[in-house]
Structure formats: C-alpha cells, structure tokens
Amino acid sequence: MARIPSIYPHVWRVPLLIWQGLFFVGPLILMVAMSFWLVRNYRMEPDFVLANWERMLTRDYFWSAYQVTFLRASLAAALASLFAFPASYALAFKVSATARRWAIFFLIVPFFTSYLVRVYAWQVLLAESGPVNAVIGFAGMGPFTMLNSGFGAMVGYLTLVMPLVVILQTFSLAAIDRNLIEAAWNLGASPRRTLVRVIVPAARVGLILGAVFAFILSFGDFVSPFYLGGSKPPTLSILIIDTTKSGQQWPRAAVVAVMMILTLFTVAFAAVGAAYRRKA
C-alpha cells in the first residue's frame, strides 16, 4: 500500500508564505504594475504603457544617479569589510567566549536607537565648527568641509552597516575548526599565510554575506546621502523622492524602485552563489 505523504511539515511554512506574500510579493507586483501606469491631471490611471520606462532609462540623470549609488554602495561594502575584519578577528580568536558575547551585545545596542538620530549626531560632529574639526585644528589644519559631501555620506553608510558586518564576520570566524589552523602551523605556515590560505577561505561565507548586506543597506539608504551627503549628486533613493514631488509621478518613481530591486537581486544571488560555490 502506497504511503500518503504527510502535510504536517508543510503547515509550518504557511505563516511565512503568507507574510512574504502580503508584505513582499504583493507590494512588489503592485509596484511593477504601477510602473506601466499613467498620470493624468495629477492622478494615476491604470494602463499598460512603456512611456515611464522609456523616459527614465533614456535620461542621463537616471544613469548618473545609478552609477553614484552603485559605486558608493560598493565602496561602503569594501570599507566596512576591511575595517571590520581586525575587530572580528580579535573577537573570534583573541578574547574569551564571555568577552565575545558581551562585545556582540554592545554591537547590537546601536540598533536600539534610531538610525536617523545617529545621523543627526554625525551632523554635529562633522560640522565645520564641530568637535572633529576642533581636534584637527589643534594640529594646525582645517577646518575641513565634511558635511554635504561624499565623505559625509560614507560616514553615514559605515555607521549603518559596520556593527552588522562585524557580527557576521565574528560568527563566521569563530566557527572555524581550530584544528585546521593548528595543522597549518604544524606544516610551517606563517601567520600571514595561515590567514590568507586557511582562515579567510574557511570564513568565506560570512565574509561575503557581510559585504553583501553592507551593499544592500547602503544601496537603498536615503538618510545618509540626504542629511550628510547634501543630496548632490543624487542617489537613486533621492531620485525617487524628487520624482514623486514632480507632478506626482509615482509610476516613474516605481521604475527607479524596480531597477533598484533588480540590481539588489542580481548582486545578492551572485554573492550567495560565490559564497556557497564549491571548489573544483
């Protein structure tokens, strides 16, 4: 007699599927559909035209904003990964498990406060008459203009992503089998060679996922480029705001948003593929 498959294991997936359908798939479908609508007399009317896509994808300002957003997000991911690695390495190999747990806790604490509040704090710190320029002034330099610039925006990006990148890298490094490291030492590998040939490849998944999360968060961020970067040059998130303010052009803004989502999906799938790809 054939055994009837049990549906019990699939029941637990239903809440997740409902949640994803209501709050991700549904809005995404609506946004894609909206990108084909028209605005007449400041009112959106359902339609199926390519005018919005043609207008946005043939404009230099869109591709300029796309390039700025992509390059800044890539730079933020690279800098966050590089700056976080020494701290993650120390937490994984140089401190006790108790100290590591407390460090992870304090890395989570910044998420208890609003990201906007932290960005406002940076506005005070980076102002021309702020504490940072005051310290630089003691060395006979400055004051430097750090707000309303790419530097200010990058500071905001790193404020957003650094704690998360450190946490992901720490978990990945702490999970490495110590026997692999000891074997490398017994075979005469130097500390630098052990780091490059053993530790980094073994922690590849966490390192790549940390970088891709940093890219995703920076790519879609609006707060830092607006309040610390001065909106010039505009990023895609700022372009969405400007587009909606221009004649209530929500369909054109939807085109920008869809392009952002397609980019993030492409980067995320490529990164996950690289993280879990097996060596030949």
mmCIF file of C-alpha atoms in Angstrom:
data_model
loop_
_atom_site.group_PDB
_atom_site.id
_atom_site.type_symbol
_atom_site.label_atom_id
_atom_site.label_comp_id
_atom_site.label_asym_id
_atom_site.label_seq_id
_atom_site.Cartn_x
_atom_site.Cartn_y
_atom_site.Cartn_z
ATOM 1 C CA MET A 1 0.000 0.000 0.000
ATOM 2 C CA ALA A 2 1.401 3.382 -1.033
ATOM 3 C CA ARG A 3 2.267 5.701 1.817
ATOM 4 C CA ILE A 4 0.389 9.007 1.816
ATOM 5 C CA PRO A 5 2.789 11.954 2.225
ATOM 6 C CA SER A 6 2.238 13.912 5.405
ATOM 7 C CA ILE A 7 1.278 17.555 5.020
ATOM 8 C CA TYR A 8 2.198 18.347 8.633
ATOM 9 C CA PRO A 9 5.766 19.606 7.849
ATOM 10 C CA HIS A 10 4.336 21.969 5.214
ATOM 11 C CA VAL A 11 1.863 23.543 7.636
ATOM 12 C CA TRP A 12 4.658 25.415 9.400
ATOM 13 C CA ARG A 13 5.611 27.083 6.143
ATOM 14 C CA VAL A 14 2.189 28.653 5.671
ATOM 15 C CA PRO A 15 2.679 31.640 8.051
ATOM 16 C CA LEU A 16 5.987 32.505 6.357
ATOM 17 C CA LEU A 17 4.441 32.228 2.897
ATOM 18 C CA ILE A 18 1.510 34.424 3.939
ATOM 19 C CA TRP A 19 3.848 37.005 5.456
ATOM 20 C CA GLN A 20 6.078 37.104 2.363
ATOM 21 C CA GLY A 21 3.057 37.253 0.086
ATOM 22 C CA LEU A 22 1.378 40.129 1.906
ATOM 23 C CA PHE A 23 4.395 42.273 2.666
ATOM 24 C CA PHE A 24 6.858 41.493 -0.130
ATOM 25 C CA VAL A 25 5.476 39.722 -3.186
ATOM 26 C CA GLY A 26 2.184 41.650 -3.207
ATOM 27 C CA PRO A 27 3.712 45.148 -2.936
ATOM 28 C CA LEU A 28 6.410 44.176 -5.445
ATOM 29 C CA ILE A 29 3.814 43.097 -8.012
ATOM 30 C CA LEU A 30 1.840 46.293 -7.400
ATOM 31 C CA MET A 31 4.959 48.409 -7.881
ATOM 32 C CA VAL A 32 5.875 46.663 -11.125
ATOM 33 C CA ALA A 33 2.312 47.156 -12.394
ATOM 34 C CA MET A 34 2.371 50.806 -11.311
ATOM 35 C CA SER A 35 5.450 51.433 -13.436
ATOM 36 C CA PHE A 36 3.253 50.984 -16.519
ATOM 37 C CA TRP A 37 0.503 53.368 -15.370
ATOM 38 C CA LEU A 38 -0.036 56.951 -16.485
ATOM 39 C CA VAL A 39 -0.510 60.177 -14.569
ATOM 40 C CA ARG A 40 -3.216 62.461 -15.916
ATOM 41 C CA ASN A 41 -4.185 65.654 -14.126
ATOM 42 C CA TYR A 42 -2.042 64.595 -11.128
ATOM 43 C CA ARG A 43 -3.966 61.334 -10.813
ATOM 44 C CA MET A 44 -2.691 57.840 -11.545
ATOM 45 C CA GLU A 45 -4.697 55.806 -14.036
ATOM 46 C CA PRO A 46 -4.118 52.067 -14.589
ATOM 47 C CA ASP A 47 -2.752 51.441 -18.056
ATOM 48 C CA PHE A 48 -0.054 49.471 -19.835
ATOM 49 C CA VAL A 49 2.398 51.825 -21.497
ATOM 50 C CA LEU A 50 6.180 51.868 -21.705
ATOM 51 C CA ALA A 51 6.440 55.651 -21.543
ATOM 52 C CA ASN A 52 7.667 55.684 -17.948
ATOM 53 C CA TRP A 53 10.382 53.126 -18.616
ATOM 54 C CA GLU A 54 11.449 54.869 -21.800
ATOM 55 C CA ARG A 55 11.592 58.264 -20.117
ATOM 56 C CA MET A 56 13.624 57.128 -17.097
ATOM 57 C CA LEU A 57 16.016 54.698 -18.801
ATOM 58 C CA THR A 58 16.897 57.170 -21.563
ATOM 59 C CA ARG A 59 17.776 60.034 -19.219
ATOM 60 C CA ASP A 60 21.369 60.757 -18.263
ATOM 61 C CA TYR A 61 20.362 61.849 -14.750
ATOM 62 C CA PHE A 62 18.978 58.385 -14.005
ATOM 63 C CA TRP A 63 22.163 56.585 -15.033
ATOM 64 C CA SER A 64 24.276 59.179 -13.241
ATOM 65 C CA ALA A 65 22.317 58.548 -10.028
ATOM 66 C CA TYR A 66 22.559 54.792 -10.636
ATOM 67 C CA GLN A 67 26.341 54.989 -11.026
ATOM 68 C CA VAL A 68 26.767 57.124 -7.903
ATOM 69 C CA THR A 69 24.563 54.791 -5.868
ATOM 70 C CA PHE A 70 26.283 51.616 -7.068
ATOM 71 C CA LEU A 71 29.809 52.942 -6.580
ATOM 72 C CA ARG A 72 29.081 54.350 -3.123
ATOM 73 C CA ALA A 73 27.408 51.127 -2.003
ATOM 74 C CA SER A 74 30.324 49.076 -3.341
ATOM 75 C CA LEU A 75 32.831 51.318 -1.586
ATOM 76 C CA ALA A 76 30.860 51.155 1.664
ATOM 77 C CA ALA A 77 30.771 47.345 1.466
ATOM 78 C CA ALA A 78 34.519 47.166 0.787
ATOM 79 C CA LEU A 79 35.470 49.621 3.540
ATOM 80 C CA ALA A 80 33.129 48.035 6.079
ATOM 81 C CA SER A 81 34.561 44.582 5.343
ATOM 82 C CA LEU A 82 38.150 45.801 5.656
ATOM 83 C CA PHE A 83 37.609 47.883 8.793
ATOM 84 C CA ALA A 84 35.528 45.193 10.476
ATOM 85 C CA PHE A 85 37.928 42.301 9.890
ATOM 86 C CA PRO A 86 40.575 43.191 12.531
ATOM 87 C CA ALA A 87 37.871 43.612 15.179
ATOM 88 C CA SER A 88 36.137 40.411 14.104
ATOM 89 C CA TYR A 89 39.427 38.505 14.097
ATOM 90 C CA ALA A 90 40.215 39.714 17.618
ATOM 91 C CA LEU A 91 36.762 38.779 18.896
ATOM 92 C CA ALA A 92 36.949 35.336 17.295
ATOM 93 C CA PHE A 93 40.488 34.340 18.288
ATOM 94 C CA LYS A 94 41.907 36.692 20.919
ATOM 95 C CA VAL A 95 39.215 37.032 23.591
ATOM 96 C CA SER A 96 37.229 34.642 25.727
ATOM 97 C CA ALA A 97 33.756 33.427 24.832
ATOM 98 C CA THR A 98 32.269 35.626 27.573
ATOM 99 C CA ALA A 99 34.009 38.745 26.268
ATOM 100 C CA ARG A 100 32.836 37.860 22.758
ATOM 101 C CA ARG A 101 29.224 37.588 23.901
ATOM 102 C CA TRP A 102 29.406 40.993 25.603
ATOM 103 C CA ALA A 103 31.006 42.516 22.514
ATOM 104 C CA ILE A 104 28.216 41.130 20.312
ATOM 105 C CA PHE A 105 25.679 42.608 22.736
ATOM 106 C CA PHE A 106 27.266 46.068 22.539
ATOM 107 C CA LEU A 107 27.358 45.797 18.753
ATOM 108 C CA ILE A 108 23.611 45.203 18.787
ATOM 109 C CA VAL A 109 22.940 48.179 21.104
ATOM 110 C CA PRO A 110 23.209 50.802 18.287
ATOM 111 C CA PHE A 111 20.201 49.177 16.632
ATOM 112 C CA PHE A 112 18.171 50.081 19.732
ATOM 113 C CA THR A 113 18.290 53.722 18.664
ATOM 114 C CA SER A 114 17.002 55.331 15.502
ATOM 115 C CA TYR A 115 19.440 55.448 12.622
ATOM 116 C CA LEU A 116 18.196 58.972 11.932
ATOM 117 C CA VAL A 117 19.246 60.049 15.440
ATOM 118 C CA ARG A 118 22.756 58.708 14.869
ATOM 119 C CA VAL A 119 22.988 60.566 11.568
ATOM 120 C CA TYR A 120 21.924 63.807 13.268
ATOM 121 C CA ALA A 121 24.697 63.218 15.794
ATOM 122 C CA TRP A 122 27.180 62.983 12.941
ATOM 123 C CA GLN A 123 25.897 66.295 11.604
ATOM 124 C CA VAL A 124 27.029 67.897 14.846
ATOM 125 C CA LEU A 125 30.355 66.063 14.927
ATOM 126 C CA LEU A 126 31.284 66.733 11.292
ATOM 127 C CA ALA A 127 30.227 70.381 11.144
ATOM 128 C CA GLU A 128 32.917 72.942 10.317
ATOM 129 C CA SER A 129 32.669 74.219 13.897
ATOM 130 C CA GLY A 130 32.166 70.728 15.345
ATOM 131 C CA PRO A 131 34.363 68.583 17.585
ATOM 132 C CA VAL A 132 36.140 66.739 14.755
ATOM 133 C CA ASN A 133 37.345 69.959 13.118
ATOM 134 C CA ALA A 134 38.228 71.333 16.559
ATOM 135 C CA VAL A 135 40.572 68.377 17.170
ATOM 136 C CA ILE A 136 42.068 68.743 13.691
ATOM 137 C CA GLY A 137 42.552 72.435 14.385
ATOM 138 C CA PHE A 138 44.977 71.644 17.212
ATOM 139 C CA ALA A 139 47.305 70.232 14.552
ATOM 140 C CA GLY A 140 47.121 73.500 12.641
ATOM 141 C CA MET A 141 44.880 72.156 9.890
ATOM 142 C CA GLY A 142 41.324 72.705 8.766
ATOM 143 C CA PRO A 143 38.571 73.379 9.117
ATOM 144 C CA PHE A 144 37.500 70.801 6.521
ATOM 145 C CA THR A 145 34.107 70.590 4.868
ATOM 146 C CA MET A 146 32.905 67.088 5.700
ATOM 147 C CA LEU A 147 29.147 67.575 5.529
ATOM 148 C CA ASN A 148 27.184 67.732 2.273
ATOM 149 C CA SER A 149 29.826 65.618 0.563
ATOM 150 C CA GLY A 150 30.552 62.057 -0.439
ATOM 151 C CA PHE A 151 32.712 61.722 2.667
ATOM 152 C CA GLY A 152 29.787 62.611 4.920
ATOM 153 C CA ALA A 153 27.529 60.138 3.151
ATOM 154 C CA MET A 154 30.169 57.410 3.502
ATOM 155 C CA VAL A 155 30.432 58.052 7.247
ATOM 156 C CA GLY A 156 26.685 57.538 7.476
ATOM 157 C CA TYR A 157 26.828 54.333 5.449
ATOM 158 C CA LEU A 158 29.533 52.900 7.701
ATOM 159 C CA THR A 159 27.556 53.922 10.781
ATOM 160 C CA LEU A 160 24.653 51.900 9.445
ATOM 161 C CA VAL A 161 26.464 48.753 8.327
ATOM 162 C CA MET A 162 29.607 48.350 10.448
ATOM 163 C CA PRO A 163 28.007 46.671 13.512
ATOM 164 C CA LEU A 164 26.223 44.126 11.325
ATOM 165 C CA VAL A 165 29.346 43.328 9.311
ATOM 166 C CA VAL A 166 31.410 42.828 12.473
ATOM 167 C CA ILE A 167 28.772 40.482 13.895
ATOM 168 C CA LEU A 168 28.541 38.363 10.730
ATOM 169 C CA GLN A 169 32.310 38.148 10.360
ATOM 170 C CA THR A 170 32.771 37.269 14.033
ATOM 171 C CA PHE A 171 30.273 34.406 13.876
ATOM 172 C CA SER A 172 31.914 33.068 10.741
ATOM 173 C CA LEU A 173 35.471 33.287 12.096
ATOM 174 C CA ALA A 174 34.533 31.836 15.480
ATOM 175 C CA ALA A 175 33.033 28.785 13.761
ATOM 176 C CA ILE A 176 36.307 27.818 12.051
ATOM 177 C CA ASP A 177 37.702 24.467 13.140
ATOM 178 C CA ARG A 178 40.814 25.272 15.186
ATOM 179 C CA ASN A 179 42.367 22.008 14.039
ATOM 180 C CA LEU A 180 42.742 23.484 10.541
ATOM 181 C CA ILE A 181 44.723 26.417 11.916
ATOM 182 C CA GLU A 182 46.909 24.195 14.098
ATOM 183 C CA ALA A 183 47.558 21.900 11.144
ATOM 184 C CA ALA A 184 48.724 24.877 9.064
ATOM 185 C CA TRP A 185 51.087 25.932 11.848
ATOM 186 C CA ASN A 186 52.444 22.390 12.213
ATOM 187 C CA LEU A 187 53.175 22.349 8.477
ATOM 188 C CA GLY A 188 55.253 25.500 8.836
ATOM 189 C CA ALA A 189 52.809 28.105 7.521
ATOM 190 C CA SER A 190 53.458 31.658 8.667
ATOM 191 C CA PRO A 191 50.674 33.641 10.383
ATOM 192 C CA ARG A 192 50.066 35.660 7.209
ATOM 193 C CA ARG A 193 49.939 32.552 5.022
ATOM 194 C CA THR A 194 47.622 30.844 7.506
ATOM 195 C CA LEU A 195 45.338 33.859 7.399
ATOM 196 C CA VAL A 196 45.244 34.000 3.597
ATOM 197 C CA ARG A 197 45.165 30.270 2.806
ATOM 198 C CA VAL A 198 43.187 28.854 5.738
ATOM 199 C CA ILE A 199 41.226 31.391 7.779
ATOM 200 C CA VAL A 200 39.826 33.595 5.008
ATOM 201 C CA PRO A 201 38.706 30.672 2.777
ATOM 202 C CA ALA A 202 37.141 28.909 5.775
ATOM 203 C CA ALA A 203 35.220 32.067 6.713
ATOM 204 C CA ARG A 204 34.305 32.884 3.110
ATOM 205 C CA VAL A 205 30.553 32.597 3.600
ATOM 206 C CA GLY A 206 30.406 35.043 6.484
ATOM 207 C CA LEU A 207 32.791 37.497 4.850
ATOM 208 C CA ILE A 208 30.831 37.581 1.591
ATOM 209 C CA LEU A 209 27.448 37.769 3.303
ATOM 210 C CA GLY A 210 28.672 40.632 5.491
ATOM 211 C CA ALA A 211 29.803 42.537 2.405
ATOM 212 C CA VAL A 212 26.583 41.905 0.503
ATOM 213 C CA PHE A 213 24.438 43.021 3.450
ATOM 214 C CA ALA A 214 26.519 46.199 3.637
ATOM 215 C CA PHE A 215 25.969 46.756 -0.080
ATOM 216 C CA ILE A 216 22.222 46.185 0.148
ATOM 217 C CA LEU A 217 21.736 48.526 3.095
ATOM 218 C CA SER A 218 23.910 51.245 1.567
ATOM 219 C CA PHE A 219 22.382 50.926 -1.902
ATOM 220 C CA GLY A 220 18.884 51.623 -0.632
ATOM 221 C CA ASP A 221 19.757 54.150 2.069
ATOM 222 C CA PHE A 222 18.147 57.591 1.890
ATOM 223 C CA VAL A 223 19.105 59.129 5.238
ATOM 224 C CA SER A 224 22.903 59.379 4.835
ATOM 225 C CA PRO A 225 23.045 60.788 1.291
ATOM 226 C CA PHE A 226 20.288 63.267 2.153
ATOM 227 C CA TYR A 227 21.368 64.546 5.582
ATOM 228 C CA LEU A 228 25.136 64.005 5.385
ATOM 229 C CA GLY A 229 25.731 63.984 1.635
ATOM 230 C CA GLY A 230 23.637 67.027 0.792
ATOM 231 C CA SER A 231 21.691 65.159 -1.933
ATOM 232 C CA LYS A 232 24.331 66.117 -4.500
ATOM 233 C CA PRO A 233 24.981 64.178 -6.572
ATOM 234 C CA PRO A 234 21.625 62.483 -6.028
ATOM 235 C CA THR A 235 21.373 58.766 -5.381
ATOM 236 C CA LEU A 236 18.518 56.574 -6.601
ATOM 237 C CA SER A 237 16.651 56.855 -3.297
ATOM 238 C CA ILE A 238 16.774 60.660 -3.524
ATOM 239 C CA LEU A 239 15.757 60.468 -7.183
ATOM 240 C CA ILE A 240 12.622 58.581 -6.129
ATOM 241 C CA ILE A 241 11.669 61.387 -3.736
ATOM 242 C CA ASP A 242 12.359 64.075 -6.336
ATOM 243 C CA THR A 243 10.329 62.195 -8.948
ATOM 244 C CA THR A 244 7.278 61.808 -6.730
ATOM 245 C CA LYS A 245 7.379 65.514 -5.928
ATOM 246 C CA SER A 246 7.430 66.356 -9.635
ATOM 247 C CA GLY A 247 3.807 66.137 -10.695
ATOM 248 C CA GLN A 248 3.025 63.113 -8.504
ATOM 249 C CA GLN A 249 4.967 60.887 -10.902
ATOM 250 C CA TRP A 250 4.693 57.715 -8.830
ATOM 251 C CA PRO A 251 4.881 55.441 -11.920
ATOM 252 C CA ARG A 252 8.278 56.899 -12.878
ATOM 253 C CA ALA A 253 9.443 56.529 -9.291
ATOM 254 C CA ALA A 254 8.274 52.899 -9.474
ATOM 255 C CA VAL A 255 10.587 52.390 -12.452
ATOM 256 C CA VAL A 256 13.541 53.568 -10.344
ATOM 257 C CA ALA A 257 12.495 51.334 -7.457
ATOM 258 C CA VAL A 258 12.138 48.288 -9.716
ATOM 259 C CA MET A 259 15.601 48.906 -11.157
ATOM 260 C CA MET A 260 16.988 49.091 -7.621
ATOM 261 C CA ILE A 261 15.329 45.807 -6.674
ATOM 262 C CA LEU A 262 16.593 44.080 -9.825
ATOM 263 C CA THR A 263 20.114 45.277 -9.037
ATOM 264 C CA LEU A 264 19.909 44.059 -5.443
ATOM 265 C CA PHE A 265 18.569 40.669 -6.509
ATOM 266 C CA THR A 266 21.372 40.313 -9.045
ATOM 267 C CA VAL A 267 24.071 41.232 -6.536
ATOM 268 C CA ALA A 268 22.557 39.070 -3.792
ATOM 269 C CA PHE A 269 22.233 35.953 -5.955
ATOM 270 C CA ALA A 270 25.738 36.419 -7.358
ATOM 271 C CA ALA A 271 27.164 36.863 -3.854
ATOM 272 C CA VAL A 272 25.348 33.845 -2.435
ATOM 273 C CA GLY A 273 26.494 31.769 -5.395
ATOM 274 C CA ALA A 274 30.089 32.849 -4.780
ATOM 275 C CA ALA A 275 29.785 32.212 -1.042
ATOM 276 C CA TYR A 276 28.497 28.644 -1.353
ATOM 277 C CA ARG A 277 30.287 27.628 -4.550
ATOM 278 C CA ARG A 278 32.374 24.541 -4.085
ATOM 279 C CA LYS A 279 35.928 24.495 -5.287
ATOM 280 C CA ALA A 280 36.590 22.268 -8.268
#
